[in-house]
Amino acid sequence: VIEVAPLAYMRGRTLNDAFIILDEAQNTTPEQMKMFLTRLGFGSKMVVTGDVTQIDLPNGAKSGLAIIREILHDIDDISFQELTAEDVVRHRLIGDIVKAYDKFNEARQAPRSIRNP
């Protein structure tokens, strides 16, 4: 049985013997992420996907996905996989677009003295 359910309907549930996927997790708050992760039941596996460069939360709101590595990095049986522009399986230009955005963001974060000597 495949069930598609909004995150809002996860509260109070325990998901036993299931393969659980949370997609677009960059748009969860830290509280929503904790609520989702704590639904894991016996015999289940969980995958959380998202792209922290595509957060659509209101300005100033923290992303649950953006902070999850910091919170869970020391827990055995939890691992993280980061994908890069080389992993893109869409049009060839998408990898170039991702790299251009990365370069732009790195330049914006560099100290002003490095950007304009």
Short mmCIF file of N, CA and C in Angstrom, two decimals:
data_model
loop_
_atom_site.label_atom_id
_atom_site.label_comp_id
_atom_site.label_asym_id
_atom_site.label_seq_id
_atom_site.Cartn_x
_atom_site.Cartn_y
_atom_site.Cartn_z
N VAL A 1 0.85 -1.18 0.00
CA VAL A 1 0.00 0.00 0.00
C VAL A 1 0.89 1.24 0.00
N ILE A 2 0.63 2.15 -0.89
CA ILE A 2 1.34 3.43 -0.94
C ILE A 2 0.40 4.50 -0.42
N GLU A 3 0.87 5.25 0.55
CA GLU A 3 0.08 6.34 1.11
C GLU A 3 0.84 7.64 0.91
N VAL A 4 0.15 8.64 0.42
CA VAL A 4 0.70 9.99 0.31
C VAL A 4 -0.05 10.83 1.32
N ALA A 5 0.69 11.45 2.24
CA ALA A 5 0.03 12.22 3.29
C ALA A 5 0.77 13.52 3.54
N PRO A 6 0.05 14.60 3.72
CA PRO A 6 0.68 15.87 4.07
C PRO A 6 1.37 15.77 5.43
N LEU A 7 2.41 16.52 5.59
CA LEU A 7 3.15 16.53 6.85
C LEU A 7 2.22 16.83 8.03
N ALA A 8 1.23 17.66 7.82
CA ALA A 8 0.31 18.04 8.89
C ALA A 8 -0.44 16.85 9.47
N TYR A 9 -0.57 15.75 8.70
CA TYR A 9 -1.30 14.58 9.18
C TYR A 9 -0.40 13.53 9.84
N MET A 10 0.86 13.84 10.07
CA MET A 10 1.79 12.89 10.67
C MET A 10 1.74 12.92 12.19
N ARG A 11 1.33 14.03 12.77
CA ARG A 11 1.34 14.17 14.23
C ARG A 11 0.53 13.04 14.88
N GLY A 12 1.14 12.42 15.89
CA GLY A 12 0.47 11.37 16.64
C GLY A 12 0.57 9.98 16.03
N ARG A 13 1.16 9.86 14.86
CA ARG A 13 1.26 8.56 14.19
C ARG A 13 2.59 7.89 14.52
N THR A 14 2.61 6.57 14.44
CA THR A 14 3.83 5.78 14.47
C THR A 14 3.81 4.94 13.20
N LEU A 15 4.85 5.04 12.42
CA LEU A 15 4.89 4.37 11.11
C LEU A 15 5.76 3.12 11.20
N ASN A 16 5.13 1.99 11.50
CA ASN A 16 5.81 0.70 11.61
C ASN A 16 5.87 0.01 10.25
N ASP A 17 6.94 -0.77 10.03
CA ASP A 17 7.09 -1.58 8.82
C ASP A 17 6.80 -0.77 7.56
N ALA A 18 7.45 0.37 7.45
CA ALA A 18 7.19 1.29 6.34
C ALA A 18 8.49 1.85 5.79
N PHE A 19 8.43 2.27 4.54
CA PHE A 19 9.51 3.05 3.93
C PHE A 19 8.95 4.45 3.77
N ILE A 20 9.51 5.40 4.48
CA ILE A 20 8.93 6.74 4.61
C ILE A 20 9.83 7.74 3.91
N ILE A 21 9.25 8.57 3.06
CA ILE A 21 10.01 9.59 2.34
C ILE A 21 9.42 10.96 2.65
N LEU A 22 10.26 11.86 3.09
CA LEU A 22 9.88 13.27 3.23
C LEU A 22 10.61 14.03 2.13
N ASP A 23 9.86 14.52 1.16
CA ASP A 23 10.44 15.24 0.03
C ASP A 23 10.28 16.74 0.25
N GLU A 24 11.16 17.52 -0.35
CA GLU A 24 11.14 18.99 -0.23
C GLU A 24 11.28 19.42 1.22
N ALA A 25 12.11 18.70 1.97
CA ALA A 25 12.24 18.93 3.42
C ALA A 25 12.89 20.26 3.76
N GLN A 26 13.45 20.94 2.78
CA GLN A 26 14.03 22.25 3.05
C GLN A 26 12.96 23.24 3.52
N ASN A 27 11.71 22.94 3.26
CA ASN A 27 10.62 23.83 3.65
C ASN A 27 9.93 23.42 4.94
N THR A 28 10.58 22.55 5.71
CA THR A 28 10.07 22.24 7.05
C THR A 28 10.73 23.17 8.06
N THR A 29 10.01 23.45 9.12
CA THR A 29 10.62 24.17 10.24
C THR A 29 11.35 23.14 11.10
N PRO A 30 12.22 23.57 11.99
CA PRO A 30 12.87 22.61 12.89
C PRO A 30 11.85 21.79 13.70
N GLU A 31 10.75 22.42 14.09
CA GLU A 31 9.73 21.71 14.85
C GLU A 31 9.03 20.64 14.01
N GLN A 32 8.73 20.97 12.76
CA GLN A 32 8.11 19.99 11.86
C GLN A 32 9.06 18.83 11.58
N MET A 33 10.35 19.14 11.41
CA MET A 33 11.33 18.09 11.14
C MET A 33 11.41 17.13 12.32
N LYS A 34 11.47 17.67 13.53
CA LYS A 34 11.52 16.81 14.72
C LYS A 34 10.27 15.94 14.80
N MET A 35 9.11 16.54 14.58
CA MET A 35 7.86 15.78 14.62
C MET A 35 7.89 14.65 13.60
N PHE A 36 8.35 14.94 12.39
CA PHE A 36 8.41 13.91 11.35
C PHE A 36 9.37 12.79 11.73
N LEU A 37 10.58 13.14 12.12
CA LEU A 37 11.59 12.13 12.44
C LEU A 37 11.15 11.21 13.57
N THR A 38 10.38 11.74 14.50
CA THR A 38 9.96 10.93 15.65
C THR A 38 8.74 10.06 15.35
N ARG A 39 8.31 9.99 14.10
CA ARG A 39 7.23 9.08 13.69
C ARG A 39 7.77 7.71 13.34
N LEU A 40 9.10 7.56 13.23
CA LEU A 40 9.73 6.31 12.81
C LEU A 40 9.38 5.17 13.76
N GLY A 41 8.81 4.11 13.20
CA GLY A 41 8.43 2.96 14.00
C GLY A 41 9.33 1.76 13.73
N PHE A 42 9.02 0.65 14.38
CA PHE A 42 9.79 -0.57 14.24
C PHE A 42 9.72 -1.10 12.80
N GLY A 43 10.85 -1.58 12.31
CA GLY A 43 10.91 -2.17 10.98
C GLY A 43 10.81 -1.17 9.85
N SER A 44 11.00 0.10 10.15
CA SER A 44 10.85 1.15 9.13
C SER A 44 12.20 1.76 8.76
N LYS A 45 12.22 2.35 7.60
CA LYS A 45 13.36 3.15 7.13
C LYS A 45 12.80 4.49 6.69
N MET A 46 13.64 5.51 6.82
CA MET A 46 13.20 6.86 6.51
C MET A 46 14.24 7.55 5.63
N VAL A 47 13.76 8.27 4.62
CA VAL A 47 14.61 9.06 3.74
C VAL A 47 14.06 10.48 3.73
N VAL A 48 14.95 11.43 3.94
CA VAL A 48 14.57 12.85 3.91
C VAL A 48 15.34 13.49 2.77
N THR A 49 14.64 14.14 1.85
CA THR A 49 15.30 14.78 0.72
C THR A 49 14.96 16.26 0.69
N GLY A 50 15.85 17.02 0.11
CA GLY A 50 15.60 18.45 -0.04
C GLY A 50 16.86 19.15 -0.51
N ASP A 51 16.71 20.42 -0.80
CA ASP A 51 17.81 21.23 -1.30
C ASP A 51 17.82 22.54 -0.52
N VAL A 52 18.83 22.71 0.33
CA VAL A 52 18.87 23.91 1.18
C VAL A 52 19.11 25.19 0.39
N THR A 53 19.39 25.06 -0.91
CA THR A 53 19.50 26.28 -1.73
C THR A 53 18.15 26.69 -2.30
N GLN A 54 17.10 25.93 -1.98
CA GLN A 54 15.77 26.22 -2.50
C GLN A 54 14.73 26.37 -1.39
N ILE A 55 15.13 26.97 -0.29
CA ILE A 55 14.22 27.17 0.85
C ILE A 55 13.20 28.25 0.51
N ASP A 56 11.92 27.92 0.69
CA ASP A 56 10.83 28.86 0.40
C ASP A 56 10.15 29.36 1.67
N LEU A 57 10.76 29.17 2.82
CA LEU A 57 10.17 29.64 4.07
C LEU A 57 10.25 31.16 4.14
N PRO A 58 9.39 31.79 4.93
CA PRO A 58 9.46 33.25 5.07
C PRO A 58 10.84 33.68 5.57
N ASN A 59 11.27 34.88 5.20
CA ASN A 59 12.57 35.40 5.63
C ASN A 59 12.71 35.29 7.14
N GLY A 60 13.86 34.83 7.57
CA GLY A 60 14.14 34.69 8.99
C GLY A 60 13.74 33.35 9.57
N ALA A 61 12.89 32.59 8.88
CA ALA A 61 12.48 31.27 9.38
C ALA A 61 13.60 30.27 9.11
N LYS A 62 13.89 29.44 10.09
CA LYS A 62 14.93 28.43 9.94
C LYS A 62 14.36 27.18 9.28
N SER A 63 15.19 26.54 8.48
CA SER A 63 14.81 25.30 7.81
C SER A 63 15.22 24.11 8.68
N GLY A 64 14.29 23.18 8.87
CA GLY A 64 14.60 21.97 9.61
C GLY A 64 15.67 21.14 8.92
N LEU A 65 15.67 21.16 7.60
CA LEU A 65 16.68 20.42 6.85
C LEU A 65 18.06 21.06 7.00
N ALA A 66 18.10 22.37 7.03
CA ALA A 66 19.38 23.08 7.10
C ALA A 66 20.12 22.80 8.41
N ILE A 67 19.40 22.50 9.49
CA ILE A 67 20.07 22.30 10.78
C ILE A 67 20.15 20.84 11.21
N ILE A 68 19.53 19.95 10.46
CA ILE A 68 19.45 18.56 10.89
C ILE A 68 20.81 17.87 11.02
N ARG A 69 21.73 18.18 10.13
CA ARG A 69 23.06 17.55 10.19
C ARG A 69 23.76 17.91 11.50
N GLU A 70 23.66 19.16 11.89
CA GLU A 70 24.28 19.61 13.13
C GLU A 70 23.68 18.88 14.34
N ILE A 71 22.40 18.63 14.31
CA ILE A 71 21.72 18.00 15.43
C ILE A 71 21.99 16.49 15.49
N LEU A 72 22.00 15.82 14.34
CA LEU A 72 22.01 14.35 14.31
C LEU A 72 23.34 13.73 13.91
N HIS A 73 24.39 14.52 13.72
CA HIS A 73 25.63 14.00 13.14
C HIS A 73 26.30 12.89 13.96
N ASP A 74 26.07 12.81 15.25
CA ASP A 74 26.73 11.80 16.08
C ASP A 74 25.90 10.54 16.30
N ILE A 75 24.76 10.42 15.67
CA ILE A 75 23.89 9.27 15.90
C ILE A 75 24.22 8.17 14.89
N ASP A 76 24.56 6.98 15.43
CA ASP A 76 24.81 5.83 14.57
C ASP A 76 23.54 5.50 13.78
N ASP A 77 23.71 4.92 12.63
CA ASP A 77 22.61 4.51 11.74
C ASP A 77 21.91 5.68 11.06
N ILE A 78 22.43 6.88 11.21
CA ILE A 78 21.93 8.03 10.45
C ILE A 78 23.07 8.52 9.59
N SER A 79 22.81 8.68 8.30
CA SER A 79 23.86 9.18 7.41
C SER A 79 23.29 10.26 6.51
N PHE A 80 24.19 11.04 5.96
CA PHE A 80 23.83 12.15 5.09
C PHE A 80 24.56 12.00 3.77
N GLN A 81 23.88 12.28 2.68
CA GLN A 81 24.47 12.26 1.35
C GLN A 81 24.24 13.63 0.72
N GLU A 82 25.31 14.29 0.34
CA GLU A 82 25.17 15.57 -0.35
C GLU A 82 25.42 15.37 -1.83
N LEU A 83 24.52 15.89 -2.62
CA LEU A 83 24.67 15.81 -4.07
C LEU A 83 25.20 17.15 -4.59
N THR A 84 25.88 17.09 -5.72
CA THR A 84 26.46 18.29 -6.31
C THR A 84 25.90 18.49 -7.72
N ALA A 85 26.37 19.51 -8.38
CA ALA A 85 25.92 19.78 -9.75
C ALA A 85 26.19 18.59 -10.67
N GLU A 86 27.22 17.82 -10.38
CA GLU A 86 27.54 16.65 -11.21
C GLU A 86 26.50 15.54 -11.09
N ASP A 87 25.70 15.59 -10.03
CA ASP A 87 24.68 14.56 -9.81
C ASP A 87 23.34 14.88 -10.48
N VAL A 88 23.23 16.03 -11.09
CA VAL A 88 21.98 16.45 -11.72
C VAL A 88 21.64 15.52 -12.88
N VAL A 89 20.40 15.05 -12.90
CA VAL A 89 19.96 14.15 -13.97
C VAL A 89 18.88 14.82 -14.83
N ARG A 90 18.93 16.10 -14.90
CA ARG A 90 18.01 16.85 -15.76
C ARG A 90 18.81 17.33 -16.97
N HIS A 91 18.32 18.32 -17.63
CA HIS A 91 18.98 18.88 -18.81
C HIS A 91 20.43 19.24 -18.48
N ARG A 92 21.33 19.09 -19.43
CA ARG A 92 22.75 19.37 -19.25
C ARG A 92 22.99 20.75 -18.66
N LEU A 93 22.19 21.73 -19.02
CA LEU A 93 22.40 23.10 -18.54
C LEU A 93 22.14 23.26 -17.05
N ILE A 94 21.36 22.37 -16.46
CA ILE A 94 21.02 22.51 -15.04
C ILE A 94 22.27 22.45 -14.18
N GLY A 95 23.20 21.55 -14.48
CA GLY A 95 24.46 21.50 -13.73
C GLY A 95 25.21 22.81 -13.81
N ASP A 96 25.24 23.41 -15.00
CA ASP A 96 25.91 24.70 -15.17
C ASP A 96 25.19 25.80 -14.39
N ILE A 97 23.86 25.75 -14.38
CA ILE A 97 23.09 26.74 -13.63
C ILE A 97 23.36 26.62 -12.13
N VAL A 98 23.38 25.39 -11.62
CA VAL A 98 23.65 25.17 -10.20
C VAL A 98 25.04 25.69 -9.84
N LYS A 99 26.04 25.40 -10.68
CA LYS A 99 27.40 25.89 -10.43
C LYS A 99 27.45 27.42 -10.44
N ALA A 100 26.72 28.05 -11.37
CA ALA A 100 26.69 29.52 -11.45
C ALA A 100 26.10 30.11 -10.17
N TYR A 101 25.02 29.52 -9.68
CA TYR A 101 24.43 30.00 -8.42
C TYR A 101 25.39 29.81 -7.25
N ASP A 102 26.07 28.65 -7.19
CA ASP A 102 27.04 28.41 -6.12
C ASP A 102 28.14 29.46 -6.15
N LYS A 103 28.67 29.75 -7.34
CA LYS A 103 29.73 30.75 -7.49
C LYS A 103 29.23 32.13 -7.06
N PHE A 104 28.02 32.48 -7.47
CA PHE A 104 27.43 33.77 -7.11
C PHE A 104 27.27 33.88 -5.59
N ASN A 105 26.75 32.83 -4.95
CA ASN A 105 26.55 32.86 -3.50
C ASN A 105 27.86 32.91 -2.74
N GLU A 106 28.88 32.20 -3.22
CA GLU A 106 30.19 32.25 -2.58
C GLU A 106 30.77 33.66 -2.66
N ALA A 107 30.63 34.31 -3.80
CA ALA A 107 31.15 35.68 -3.96
C ALA A 107 30.42 36.65 -3.04
N ARG A 108 29.13 36.46 -2.86
CA ARG A 108 28.34 37.34 -1.99
C ARG A 108 28.72 37.16 -0.53
N GLN A 109 29.17 35.96 -0.16
CA GLN A 109 29.51 35.68 1.23
C GLN A 109 30.96 36.02 1.56
N ALA A 110 31.78 36.27 0.56
CA ALA A 110 33.18 36.61 0.79
C ALA A 110 33.27 37.99 1.44
N PRO A 111 34.25 38.19 2.33
CA PRO A 111 34.42 39.53 2.92
C PRO A 111 34.63 40.57 1.83
N ARG A 112 34.16 41.76 2.07
CA ARG A 112 34.21 42.83 1.07
C ARG A 112 35.64 43.09 0.59
N SER A 113 36.63 43.00 1.48
CA SER A 113 38.01 43.27 1.09
C SER A 113 38.52 42.25 0.07
N ILE A 114 37.97 41.04 0.10
CA ILE A 114 38.38 40.02 -0.87
C ILE A 114 37.69 40.27 -2.21
N ARG A 115 36.43 40.72 -2.17
CA ARG A 115 35.69 40.96 -3.41
C ARG A 115 36.23 42.18 -4.15
N ASN A 116 36.57 43.24 -3.41
CA ASN A 116 37.04 44.50 -4.01
C ASN A 116 38.36 44.91 -3.36
N PRO A 117 39.46 44.35 -3.80
CA PRO A 117 40.75 44.67 -3.16
C PRO A 117 41.12 46.14 -3.34
#
